[in-house]
CSV table of C-alpha atoms in Angstrom, one decimal:
chain,number,residue,atom,x,y,z
A,1216,MET,CA,0.0,0.0,0.0
A,1217,SER,CA,1.2,3.5,-0.7
A,1218,ASP,CA,2.2,6.0,1.9
A,1219,THR,CA,-0.9,8.2,2.4
A,1220,SER,CA,1.0,10.8,4.3
A,1221,GLN,CA,2.3,12.0,1.0
A,1222,LEU,CA,-1.2,12.4,-0.3
A,1223,PHE,CA,-2.8,14.2,2.7
A,1224,SER,CA,-1.8,16.9,5.1
A,1225,LEU,CA,-3.8,15.4,8.0
A,1226,PRO,CA,-3.5,18.3,10.6
A,1227,LYS,CA,-5.0,20.7,8.0
A,1228,MET,CA,-7.9,18.5,7.1
A,1229,THR,CA,-10.6,20.7,8.5
A,1230,THR,CA,-13.7,21.9,6.7
A,1231,ASN,CA,-13.8,25.7,6.1
A,1232,ILE,CA,-17.5,26.5,6.3
A,1233,PRO,CA,-18.2,30.0,7.7
A,1234,PRO,CA,-21.7,30.7,9.1
A,1235,GLN,CA,-22.9,32.4,6.0
A,1236,ALA,CA,-22.2,29.3,4.0
A,1237,GLN,CA,-24.2,27.0,6.4
A,1238,ASN,CA,-27.8,26.0,6.3
A,1239,THR,CA,-28.5,24.9,9.8
A,1240,GLN,CA,-30.9,27.5,11.2
A,1241,ILE,CA,-33.7,26.3,8.8
A,1242,ARG,CA,-32.6,23.1,7.1
A,1243,PRO,CA,-33.1,22.6,3.4
A,1244,ALA,CA,-36.4,20.8,2.6
A,1245,SER,CA,-37.9,21.8,6.0
A,1246,PRO,CA,-41.7,22.4,5.5
A,1247,VAL,CA,-42.7,26.1,5.5
A,1248,ASP,CA,-46.3,25.2,6.2
A,1249,THR,CA,-45.9,22.7,9.0
A,1250,GLU,CA,-49.6,22.3,9.6
A,1251,TYR,CA,-50.2,20.9,6.1
A,1252,ALA,CA,-46.9,18.9,6.1
A,1253,LYS,CA,-48.2,16.9,9.1
A,1254,ASN,CA,-50.3,14.9,6.7
A,1255,VAL,CA,-47.2,14.0,4.5
A,1256,LYS,CA,-45.1,11.4,6.3
A,1257,LEU,CA,-42.1,11.8,4.0
A,1258,PHE,CA,-41.4,15.2,5.5
A,1259,GLN,CA,-42.1,14.3,9.1
A,1260,PRO,CA,-39.1,14.3,11.5
A,1261,SER,CA,-38.2,11.2,13.6
A,1262,THR,CA,-36.1,11.0,16.7
A,1263,ILE,CA,-34.2,7.8,17.6
A,1264,ARG,CA,-32.3,8.0,20.9
A,1265,SER,CA,-30.9,11.5,20.8
A,1266,VAL,CA,-30.7,12.0,17.1
A,1267,THR,CA,-33.5,13.7,15.1
A,1268,ILE,CA,-33.6,13.1,11.4
A,1269,PRO,CA,-35.5,16.0,9.8
A,1270,ASN,CA,-37.4,13.8,7.2
A,1271,ARG,CA,-37.8,10.2,6.2
A,1272,ILE,CA,-35.6,10.6,3.1
A,1273,VAL,CA,-32.3,8.6,3.3
A,1274,VAL,CA,-29.4,8.5,0.9
A,1275,ALA,CA,-28.5,4.8,0.9
A,1276,PRO,CA,-24.8,3.8,1.1
A,1277,MET,CA,-23.3,3.4,-2.4
A,1278,CYS,CA,-19.7,2.4,-3.1
A,1279,MET,CA,-17.9,5.0,-5.1
A,1280,TYR,CA,-14.6,3.1,-5.5
A,1281,SER,CA,-12.7,6.4,-5.3
A,1282,SER,CA,-10.7,6.2,-2.1
A,1283,GLN,CA,-6.9,5.8,-1.8
A,1284,ASP,CA,-5.8,3.3,0.9
A,1285,GLY,CA,-9.2,3.7,2.5
A,1286,TYR,CA,-9.0,7.5,2.8
A,1287,LEU,CA,-11.9,9.6,1.6
A,1288,ASN,CA,-11.0,12.7,-0.4
A,1289,ASP,CA,-12.4,15.9,-2.1
A,1290,PHE,CA,-14.5,13.8,-4.4
A,1291,HIS,CA,-16.4,12.4,-1.5
A,1292,LEU,CA,-16.7,15.8,0.1
A,1293,ALA,CA,-18.4,17.2,-3.0
A,1294,HIS,CA,-20.5,14.0,-3.6
A,1295,TYR,CA,-22.0,13.8,-0.1
A,1296,THR,CA,-22.5,17.5,0.5
A,1297,SER,CA,-24.5,17.7,-2.7
A,1298,PHE,CA,-27.2,15.6,-1.1
A,1299,ALA,CA,-27.2,17.5,2.2
A,1300,PHE,CA,-27.4,20.8,0.4
A,1301,LYS,CA,-30.8,19.8,-1.1
A,1302,GLY,CA,-32.5,18.3,1.8
A,1303,ALA,CA,-31.9,14.6,2.3
A,1304,GLY,CA,-32.6,13.9,6.0
A,1305,LEU,CA,-29.9,11.2,6.6
A,1306,ILE,CA,-26.9,10.5,4.4
A,1307,ILE,CA,-25.3,7.1,5.0
A,1308,ILE,CA,-21.7,7.2,3.7
A,1309,GLU,CA,-20.6,4.2,1.7
A,1310,ALA,CA,-19.6,0.8,2.9
A,1311,THR,CA,-16.4,1.4,4.9
A,1312,ALA,CA,-14.1,-1.5,5.6
A,1313,VAL,CA,-13.0,-2.4,9.1
A,1314,GLU,CA,-9.7,-3.9,7.8
A,1315,PRO,CA,-7.9,-3.6,4.5
A,1316,GLN,CA,-8.8,-7.2,3.5
A,1317,GLY,CA,-12.5,-6.2,4.0
A,1318,ARG,CA,-12.6,-4.0,0.9
A,1319,ILE,CA,-14.2,-5.1,-2.3
A,1320,SER,CA,-11.6,-3.2,-4.3
A,1321,PRO,CA,-8.4,-1.3,-3.5
A,1322,HIS,CA,-10.3,1.9,-3.8
A,1323,ASP,CA,-13.0,1.3,-1.2
A,1324,SER,CA,-13.4,3.5,1.9
A,1325,GLY,CA,-11.9,2.3,5.1
A,1326,LEU,CA,-11.8,3.0,8.8
A,1327,TRP,CA,-9.2,0.5,10.2
A,1328,GLU,CA,-6.8,3.1,11.5
A,1329,ASP,CA,-7.0,6.3,13.5
A,1330,ARG,CA,-5.4,8.3,10.7
A,1331,GLN,CA,-8.5,7.8,8.6
A,1332,ILE,CA,-10.7,9.7,11.0
A,1333,ALA,CA,-9.7,13.2,9.9
A,1334,ALA,CA,-10.7,12.6,6.2
A,1335,LEU,CA,-14.1,11.3,7.3
A,1336,LYS,CA,-14.6,14.2,9.8
A,1337,ARG,CA,-14.3,16.7,7.0
A,1338,ILE,CA,-17.3,15.1,5.3
A,1339,THR,CA,-19.4,14.8,8.4
A,1340,ASP,CA,-18.8,18.5,9.2
A,1341,SER,CA,-19.9,19.4,5.7
A,1342,ILE,CA,-23.0,17.3,5.8
A,1343,ARG,CA,-24.0,18.7,9.2
A,1344,ALA,CA,-23.3,22.3,8.1
A,1345,GLN,CA,-26.0,21.9,5.4
A,1346,GLY,CA,-28.6,20.6,7.8
A,1347,SER,CA,-28.5,16.8,7.2
A,1348,VAL,CA,-27.5,14.0,9.6
A,1349,PRO,CA,-24.3,12.2,8.8
A,1350,GLY,CA,-24.3,8.4,8.8
A,1351,LEU,CA,-21.8,5.7,8.0
A,1352,GLN,CA,-22.0,2.0,7.0
A,1353,ILE,CA,-19.2,-0.2,8.4
A,1354,ALA,CA,-18.6,-3.4,6.5
A,1355,HIS,CA,-16.4,-6.4,5.6
A,1356,SER,CA,-16.7,-7.7,2.0
A,1357,GLY,CA,-15.9,-11.3,2.9
A,1358,ARG,CA,-15.5,-13.6,-0.1
A,1359,LYS,CA,-16.1,-10.8,-2.6
A,1360,ALA,CA,-12.8,-9.0,-1.8
A,1361,SER,CA,-9.8,-8.3,-4.0
A,1362,MET,CA,-11.8,-7.2,-7.1
A,1363,SER,CA,-11.3,-4.2,-9.4
A,1364,SER,CA,-13.9,-1.5,-9.4
A,1365,PRO,CA,-17.0,-1.8,-11.6
A,1366,PHE,CA,-15.8,0.9,-13.9
A,1367,THR,CA,-12.4,-0.8,-14.4
A,1368,GLY,CA,-13.9,-4.2,-15.3
A,1369,SER,CA,-14.9,-5.9,-12.0
A,1370,ARG,CA,-12.2,-8.5,-12.4
A,1371,ARG,CA,-10.2,-10.5,-9.8
A,1372,LEU,CA,-7.1,-8.7,-8.6
A,1373,LEU,CA,-4.0,-10.7,-7.9
A,1374,GLU,CA,-1.2,-9.4,-5.6
A,1375,GLU,CA,0.9,-8.1,-8.5
A,1376,ALA,CA,-2.1,-6.0,-9.6
A,1377,GLY,CA,-2.6,-4.5,-6.1
A,1378,GLY,CA,-5.0,-7.1,-4.8
A,1379,TRP,CA,-4.9,-9.6,-1.9
A,1380,ALA,CA,-6.3,-12.7,-3.7
A,1381,ASN,CA,-4.4,-15.0,-1.3
A,1382,ASP,CA,-5.9,-13.4,1.8
A,1383,VAL,CA,-9.6,-13.2,1.0
A,1384,ARG,CA,-11.7,-14.3,4.0
A,1385,GLY,CA,-15.0,-16.1,4.4
A,1386,PRO,CA,-16.9,-18.5,6.5
A,1387,SER,CA,-15.9,-21.4,4.3
A,1388,GLU,CA,-13.5,-22.1,1.4
A,1389,THR,CA,-16.3,-21.7,-1.1
A,1390,PRO,CA,-15.9,-18.9,-3.7
A,1391,PHE,CA,-18.9,-17.1,-5.1
A,1392,ASP,CA,-18.1,-18.3,-8.6
A,1393,GLU,CA,-15.2,-19.0,-10.9
A,1394,LYS,CA,-14.6,-15.3,-11.4
A,1395,HIS,CA,-14.0,-14.5,-7.8
A,1396,CYS,CA,-11.1,-15.3,-5.4
A,1397,GLN,CA,-10.8,-18.5,-3.4
A,1398,PRO,CA,-11.6,-17.5,0.2
A,1399,GLN,CA,-9.8,-18.8,3.3
A,1400,ALA,CA,-12.1,-20.0,6.1
A,1401,LEU,CA,-11.8,-17.8,9.1
A,1402,SER,CA,-10.4,-19.4,12.3
A,1403,ILE,CA,-12.1,-18.8,15.7
A,1404,LYS,CA,-9.2,-16.5,16.5
A,1405,GLY,CA,-9.8,-14.6,13.2
A,1406,LEU,CA,-13.4,-14.2,14.0
A,1407,ARG,CA,-12.7,-12.8,17.5
A,1408,GLU,CA,-10.2,-10.3,15.9
A,1409,LEU,CA,-12.8,-9.2,13.4
A,1410,VAL,CA,-15.4,-8.6,16.1
A,1411,GLN,CA,-12.9,-6.2,17.8
A,1412,LYS,CA,-12.2,-4.5,14.4
A,1413,PHE,CA,-15.9,-3.8,13.9
A,1414,ALA,CA,-16.0,-2.3,17.4
A,1415,ASP,CA,-12.9,-0.3,16.9
A,1416,ALA,CA,-14.3,1.1,13.6
A,1417,ALA,CA,-17.4,2.2,15.5
A,1418,VAL,CA,-15.3,4.1,18.0
A,1419,ARG,CA,-13.5,5.9,15.1
A,1420,ALA,CA,-16.8,6.7,13.5
A,1421,ASP,CA,-18.0,8.4,16.7
A,1422,LYS,CA,-14.7,10.4,16.8
A,1423,ALA,CA,-15.3,11.5,13.2
A,1424,GLY,CA,-18.7,12.9,14.0
A,1425,ILE,CA,-21.0,10.2,12.7
A,1426,ASP,CA,-24.5,10.4,14.2
A,1427,VAL,CA,-26.1,7.2,12.8
A,1428,LEU,CA,-24.0,4.0,12.3
A,1429,GLU,CA,-25.1,1.1,10.2
A,1430,ILE,CA,-23.7,-2.4,10.3
A,1431,HIS,CA,-23.6,-4.0,6.8
A,1432,SER,CA,-25.1,-7.5,7.3
A,1433,ALA,CA,-26.4,-7.9,3.7
A,1434,HIS,CA,-25.2,-7.9,0.2
A,1435,GLY,CA,-23.4,-5.0,-1.4
A,1436,TYR,CA,-23.3,-3.4,-4.8
A,1437,ASN,CA,-26.1,-4.7,-7.2
A,1438,ARG,CA,-26.5,-4.1,-10.9
A,1439,PHE,CA,-29.8,-5.4,-12.1
A,1440,VAL,CA,-29.9,-6.2,-15.8
A,1441,VAL,CA,-32.4,-7.7,-18.3
A,1442,TYR,CA,-33.9,-11.1,-17.8
A,1443,HIS,CA,-34.2,-10.4,-14.1
A,1444,ARG,CA,-30.7,-11.5,-13.4
A,1445,GLN,CA,-28.1,-9.9,-11.2
A,1446,LYS,CA,-24.9,-9.5,-13.3
A,1447,GLU,CA,-22.6,-7.8,-10.7
A,1448,ASN,CA,-23.1,-7.9,-7.0
A,1449,SER,CA,-21.2,-8.3,-3.7
A,1450,ARG,CA,-21.9,-10.3,-0.6
A,1451,TYR,CA,-20.7,-9.0,2.7
A,1452,LEU,CA,-19.1,-11.2,5.3
A,1453,LEU,CA,-21.8,-11.2,8.0
A,1454,HIS,CA,-24.4,-12.4,5.5
A,1455,ASN,CA,-21.9,-15.0,4.2
A,1456,PHE,CA,-22.2,-16.5,7.7
A,1457,LEU,CA,-25.9,-16.1,8.0
A,1458,SER,CA,-26.8,-18.0,4.9
A,1459,GLY,CA,-26.4,-21.8,4.6
A,1460,ASN,CA,-25.9,-21.2,0.9
A,1461,SER,CA,-22.5,-19.7,1.6
A,1462,ASN,CA,-21.7,-21.0,5.2
A,1463,LYS,CA,-20.6,-24.6,5.1
A,1464,ARG,CA,-18.9,-24.7,8.5
A,1465,THR,CA,-19.4,-27.7,10.8
A,1466,ASP,CA,-18.3,-25.9,14.1
A,1467,GLU,CA,-20.4,-23.7,16.3
A,1468,TYR,CA,-20.5,-21.0,13.6
A,1469,GLY,CA,-22.3,-23.2,11.0
A,1470,GLY,CA,-25.2,-25.5,10.5
A,1471,SER,CA,-28.2,-24.5,12.5
A,1472,LEU,CA,-29.7,-21.0,12.3
A,1473,GLU,CA,-28.6,-20.3,15.8
A,1474,ASN,CA,-25.0,-21.2,14.9
A,1475,ARG,CA,-25.1,-19.2,11.6
A,1476,MET,CA,-26.3,-16.1,13.5
A,1477,ARG,CA,-23.6,-16.4,16.1
A,1478,PHE,CA,-20.8,-14.4,14.5
A,1479,PRO,CA,-23.1,-11.6,13.1
A,1480,LEU,CA,-24.7,-11.3,16.6
A,1481,GLU,CA,-21.3,-11.1,18.2
A,1482,VAL,CA,-20.4,-8.2,15.9
A,1483,ALA,CA,-23.7,-6.5,16.6
A,1484,ARG,CA,-23.2,-6.8,20.4
A,1485,ALA,CA,-19.7,-5.5,20.2
A,1486,VAL,CA,-20.6,-2.5,18.0
A,1487,ARG,CA,-23.6,-1.6,20.2
A,1488,ALA,CA,-21.3,-1.7,23.3
A,1489,ALA,CA,-18.7,0.5,21.6
A,1490,TRP,CA,-21.1,2.9,20.0
A,1491,PRO,CA,-22.4,5.7,22.2
A,1492,ASP,CA,-25.7,4.7,23.9
A,1493,HIS,CA,-27.3,8.0,22.8
A,1494,LYS,CA,-26.7,7.4,19.1
A,1495,PRO,CA,-28.8,5.2,16.9
A,1496,LEU,CA,-27.5,1.9,15.4
A,1497,TRP,CA,-29.0,0.6,12.2
A,1498,LEU,CA,-28.3,-2.7,10.5
A,1499,ARG,CA,-28.8,-3.7,6.9
A,1500,ILE,CA,-30.0,-7.3,6.2
A,1501,SER,CA,-30.5,-9.4,3.1
A,1502,SER,CA,-34.1,-10.5,3.6
A,1503,THR,CA,-33.7,-13.6,1.3
A,1504,ASP,CA,-31.1,-15.1,-1.0
A,1505,PHE,CA,-33.8,-15.5,-3.7
A,1506,LYS,CA,-33.0,-19.2,-4.2
A,1507,GLU,CA,-36.6,-19.2,-5.6
A,1508,PRO,CA,-37.7,-16.1,-7.6
A,1509,HIS,CA,-40.4,-14.8,-5.3
A,1510,GLN,CA,-40.1,-12.8,-2.1
A,1511,MET,CA,-41.8,-15.2,0.4
A,1512,ALA,CA,-40.3,-18.5,-0.8
A,1513,HIS,CA,-38.9,-20.8,1.9
A,1514,ASP,CA,-35.1,-21.7,1.9
A,1515,SER,CA,-34.7,-23.1,5.4
A,1516,ASP,CA,-31.2,-24.5,4.8
A,1517,GLY,CA,-30.1,-21.3,3.0
A,1518,TRP,CA,-31.6,-17.9,3.8
A,1519,ASP,CA,-35.2,-16.5,3.6
A,1520,ILE,CA,-37.5,-13.9,5.1
A,1521,TYR,CA,-38.5,-16.1,7.9
A,1522,GLN,CA,-34.9,-16.5,9.1
A,1523,ALA,CA,-34.4,-12.8,8.6
A,1524,ILE,CA,-37.3,-12.1,11.0
A,1525,GLU,CA,-35.7,-14.4,13.6
A,1526,TYR,CA,-32.4,-12.6,13.2
A,1527,THR,CA,-34.1,-9.3,13.6
A,1528,LYS,CA,-35.7,-10.4,16.8
A,1529,ALA,CA,-32.3,-11.2,18.2
A,1530,LEU,CA,-30.9,-7.9,17.0
A,1531,LYS,CA,-33.7,-6.0,18.6
A,1532,ILE,CA,-32.7,-7.5,22.0
A,1533,ILE,CA,-29.1,-6.3,21.5
A,1534,GLY,CA,-30.2,-2.8,20.8
A,1535,ILE,CA,-30.4,-2.3,17.1
A,1536,ASP,CA,-32.7,0.6,16.4
A,1537,VAL,CA,-33.6,0.3,12.7
A,1538,ILE,CA,-33.5,-2.6,10.2
A,1539,ASP,CA,-32.6,-1.6,6.6
A,1540,CYS,CA,-34.2,-4.3,4.4
A,1541,SER,CA,-32.4,-5.3,1.2
A,1542,SER,CA,-32.1,-8.8,-0.4
A,1543,GLY,CA,-30.2,-11.1,-2.7
A,1544,GLY,CA,-26.6,-11.1,-3.8
A,1545,ASN,CA,-25.5,-14.4,-2.3
A,1546,ILE,CA,-26.2,-17.0,-5.0
A,1547,SER,CA,-24.6,-16.9,-8.4
A,1548,GLY,CA,-27.2,-16.8,-11.2
A,1549,ALA,CA,-30.1,-16.2,-8.9
A,1550,ARG,CA,-33.3,-14.8,-10.5
A,1551,TYR,CA,-35.1,-11.8,-9.0
A,1552,PRO,CA,-38.6,-10.5,-9.4
A,1553,VAL,CA,-37.2,-7.2,-10.3
A,1554,ALA,CA,-39.8,-4.5,-10.5
A,1555,ASP,CA,-40.3,-1.2,-8.8
A,1556,HIS,CA,-40.5,-1.6,-5.0
A,1557,PHE,CA,-39.9,-5.3,-5.1
A,1558,GLN,CA,-38.1,-5.3,-1.8
A,1559,VAL,CA,-40.7,-3.2,0.1
A,1560,PRO,CA,-42.7,-6.3,1.2
A,1561,PHE,CA,-39.6,-7.3,3.2
A,1562,ALA,CA,-39.6,-4.1,5.2
A,1563,GLY,CA,-43.3,-4.5,5.8
A,1564,ALA,CA,-42.9,-8.1,7.0
A,1565,VAL,CA,-40.0,-7.4,9.3
A,1566,ARG,CA,-41.8,-4.3,10.8
A,1567,ARG,CA,-45.0,-6.2,11.3
A,1568,GLU,CA,-43.5,-9.3,12.9
A,1569,THR,CA,-40.9,-7.6,15.1
A,1570,ASN,CA,-42.3,-4.2,15.8
A,1571,ILE,CA,-39.0,-2.5,14.9
A,1572,PRO,CA,-38.7,0.5,12.6
A,1573,THR,CA,-37.6,-0.5,9.1
A,1574,GLY,CA,-36.2,1.2,6.0
A,1575,ALA,CA,-37.4,0.2,2.5
A,1576,VAL,CA,-34.8,0.3,-0.4
A,1577,GLY,CA,-34.6,-0.8,-4.0
A,1578,LEU,CA,-36.0,0.8,-7.2
A,1579,ILE,CA,-37.9,3.5,-5.3
A,1580,THR,CA,-37.9,6.5,-7.6
A,1581,GLU,CA,-41.2,8.4,-7.4
A,1582,PRO,CA,-42.2,10.6,-4.5
A,1583,ILE,CA,-45.9,9.7,-4.6
A,1584,GLU,CA,-45.0,6.0,-4.3
A,1585,ALA,CA,-42.5,6.7,-1.5
A,1586,GLU,CA,-45.1,8.6,0.4
A,1587,LYS,CA,-47.6,5.8,-0.2
A,1588,LEU,CA,-45.5,3.1,1.3
A,1589,LEU,CA,-45.0,5.2,4.4
A,1590,GLN,CA,-48.7,6.0,4.7
A,1591,GLU,CA,-49.4,2.2,4.4
A,1592,ASN,CA,-47.0,1.5,7.3
A,1593,LYS,CA,-44.8,-0.7,5.1
A,1594,ALA,CA,-41.6,1.1,6.4
A,1595,ASP,CA,-40.5,4.1,8.5
A,1596,TYR,CA,-37.8,5.4,6.1
A,1597,VAL,CA,-37.3,5.4,2.4
A,1598,LEU,CA,-33.7,4.8,1.2
A,1599,LEU,CA,-32.8,5.9,-2.3
A,1600,ALA,CA,-29.5,5.2,-4.1
A,1601,ARG,CA,-29.3,5.5,-7.9
A,1602,GLU,CA,-32.2,8.0,-7.9
A,1603,PHE,CA,-30.0,10.4,-5.9
A,1604,LEU,CA,-27.2,9.9,-8.4
A,1605,ARG,CA,-29.7,11.0,-11.1
A,1606,ASP,CA,-31.2,13.8,-9.1
A,1607,SER,CA,-29.4,15.1,-6.0
A,1608,GLY,CA,-32.4,17.4,-5.4
A,1609,TRP,CA,-34.9,14.5,-5.1
A,1610,ALA,CA,-36.1,15.8,-1.7
A,1611,LEU,CA,-37.0,19.2,-3.2
A,1612,ARG,CA,-38.7,17.4,-6.1
A,1613,ALA,CA,-40.6,15.2,-3.7
A,1614,ALA,CA,-41.8,18.3,-1.8
A,1615,ARG,CA,-43.1,19.9,-5.0
A,1616,GLU,CA,-44.9,16.8,-6.2
A,1617,LEU,CA,-46.5,16.2,-2.8
A,1618,GLY,CA,-47.6,19.8,-2.4
A,1619,VAL,CA,-45.4,20.7,0.5
A,1620,ARG,CA,-43.8,24.1,0.6
A,1621,VAL,CA,-40.3,23.7,1.9
A,1622,LYS,CA,-37.2,25.8,2.6
A,1623,TRP,CA,-34.5,25.9,-0.1
A,1624,PRO,CA,-30.8,26.3,0.8
A,1625,ASN,CA,-30.1,30.0,1.3
A,1626,GLN,CA,-27.8,30.2,-1.7
A,1627,TYR,CA,-30.4,28.7,-4.1
A,1628,GLU,CA,-33.5,30.3,-2.7
A,1629,ARG,CA,-33.8,32.8,-5.5
A,1630,ALA,CA,-34.7,29.8,-7.8
A,1631,ALA,CA,-37.4,28.5,-5.5
A,1632,ASN,CA,-40.3,30.9,-6.4
A,1633,ARG,CA,-40.2,30.0,-10.1
A,1634,TYR,CA,-39.9,26.4,-9.2
A,1635,TRP,CA,-43.1,26.6,-7.1
A,1636,PHE,CA,-45.2,29.3,-8.8
A,1637,GLY,CA,-44.6,27.9,-12.2
A,1638,LYS,CA,-46.1,24.6,-11.0
A,1639,LYS,CA,-49.3,25.8,-9.3
A,1640,GLN,CA,-50.9,22.4,-9.6
A,1641,TYR,CA,-48.7,21.3,-6.8
A,1642,LEU,CA,-49.9,23.9,-4.3
A,1643,SER,CA,-53.1,22.2,-3.4
A,1644,ARG,CA,-54.0,21.8,0.3
A,1645,SER,CA,-54.7,18.1,0.0
A,1646,PRO,CA,-52.3,15.2,-0.8
A,1647,PRO,CA,-52.1,14.2,-4.5
A,1648,SER,CA,-55.0,12.0,-5.5
A,1649,LYS,CA,-52.8,9.1,-6.4
A,1650,LEU,CA,-52.3,8.5,-2.7
């Protein structure tokens, strides 16, 4: 690995945001007419422990493959601030590895050493200065590690190409497919060390100013393509252990559901103990492996929604506050019922069966549909990923389409009147009829 001290001047890594450049007194996307906005759930605040999220709009964590030795940089500063500036309530910074071998690619974000805190804090300071809540997802890529980034071919990287193909880690010596590296089964000692590394990363996240921490216990990057197949995806280590489709161990960490949950629950306990009690802890799950191409299919020896619900019950006892419900990404060649909102039923089922707040994610693009799923109590938060890449001002667009007058950032407010008054059909005093 290169010497990052030559790339960054760490003592000077502060964010220069004078008061006139901040948007904290009245946050962007805050309702101007609070009485009417009470009927629109998407713009209602929520408080978990001591943290208040100003609306239910969440930027989902998305790998950017743009870091150097795990360090975030000016690209990330501009990228994440753009969402805060236009009103996203919570911004969850991308999957951040707890050890170098836990990255998908050499260009993933990391938080395995104290020197990485300063680069992350620049970004949390910037997000907070524009009125949003900074979050972070901590992760380990498991058997998907040592790959090149998607925009450089998603190919296996050997040591001579900057990878660590001989040090990829998983529950078993079972690769995802022939294109991925052969993992080494983690020893009991290795598992205990990783539990501590997750806890250490949580401590660093707190020092960096993160307010909401999320443990990645699901899949990773997904690229859905035609024929309802998943061409490129990544499975993270905790889910590798949870699923019998990837966990072939015969010790106390494999076999039964209780055993398969053991390591992920050890991580969750350690992170909850290390993370400040007054701050919320989220966790992302894969709700099913989609061994069969419909949401509620049984896969008792692998992973299905019914096991995900049992896992959530155990997580709730530990002190996890919100479950972020995703799916898939653990079986090569799996077929998915890909359609708008196809993962929303998982968030609804977990919420209903465990009485824990949930987040819905996956192919949610339209504000009216996002509001509808909240109104129908299918989830408590709406997480968007690619839609924010297409439109960083999605929160402002949602306000307009739902008829909620909101505050724009001070610097852009001169554009707001034309945006609103040129669209008078959105100024009605009742929610859109499609709801």
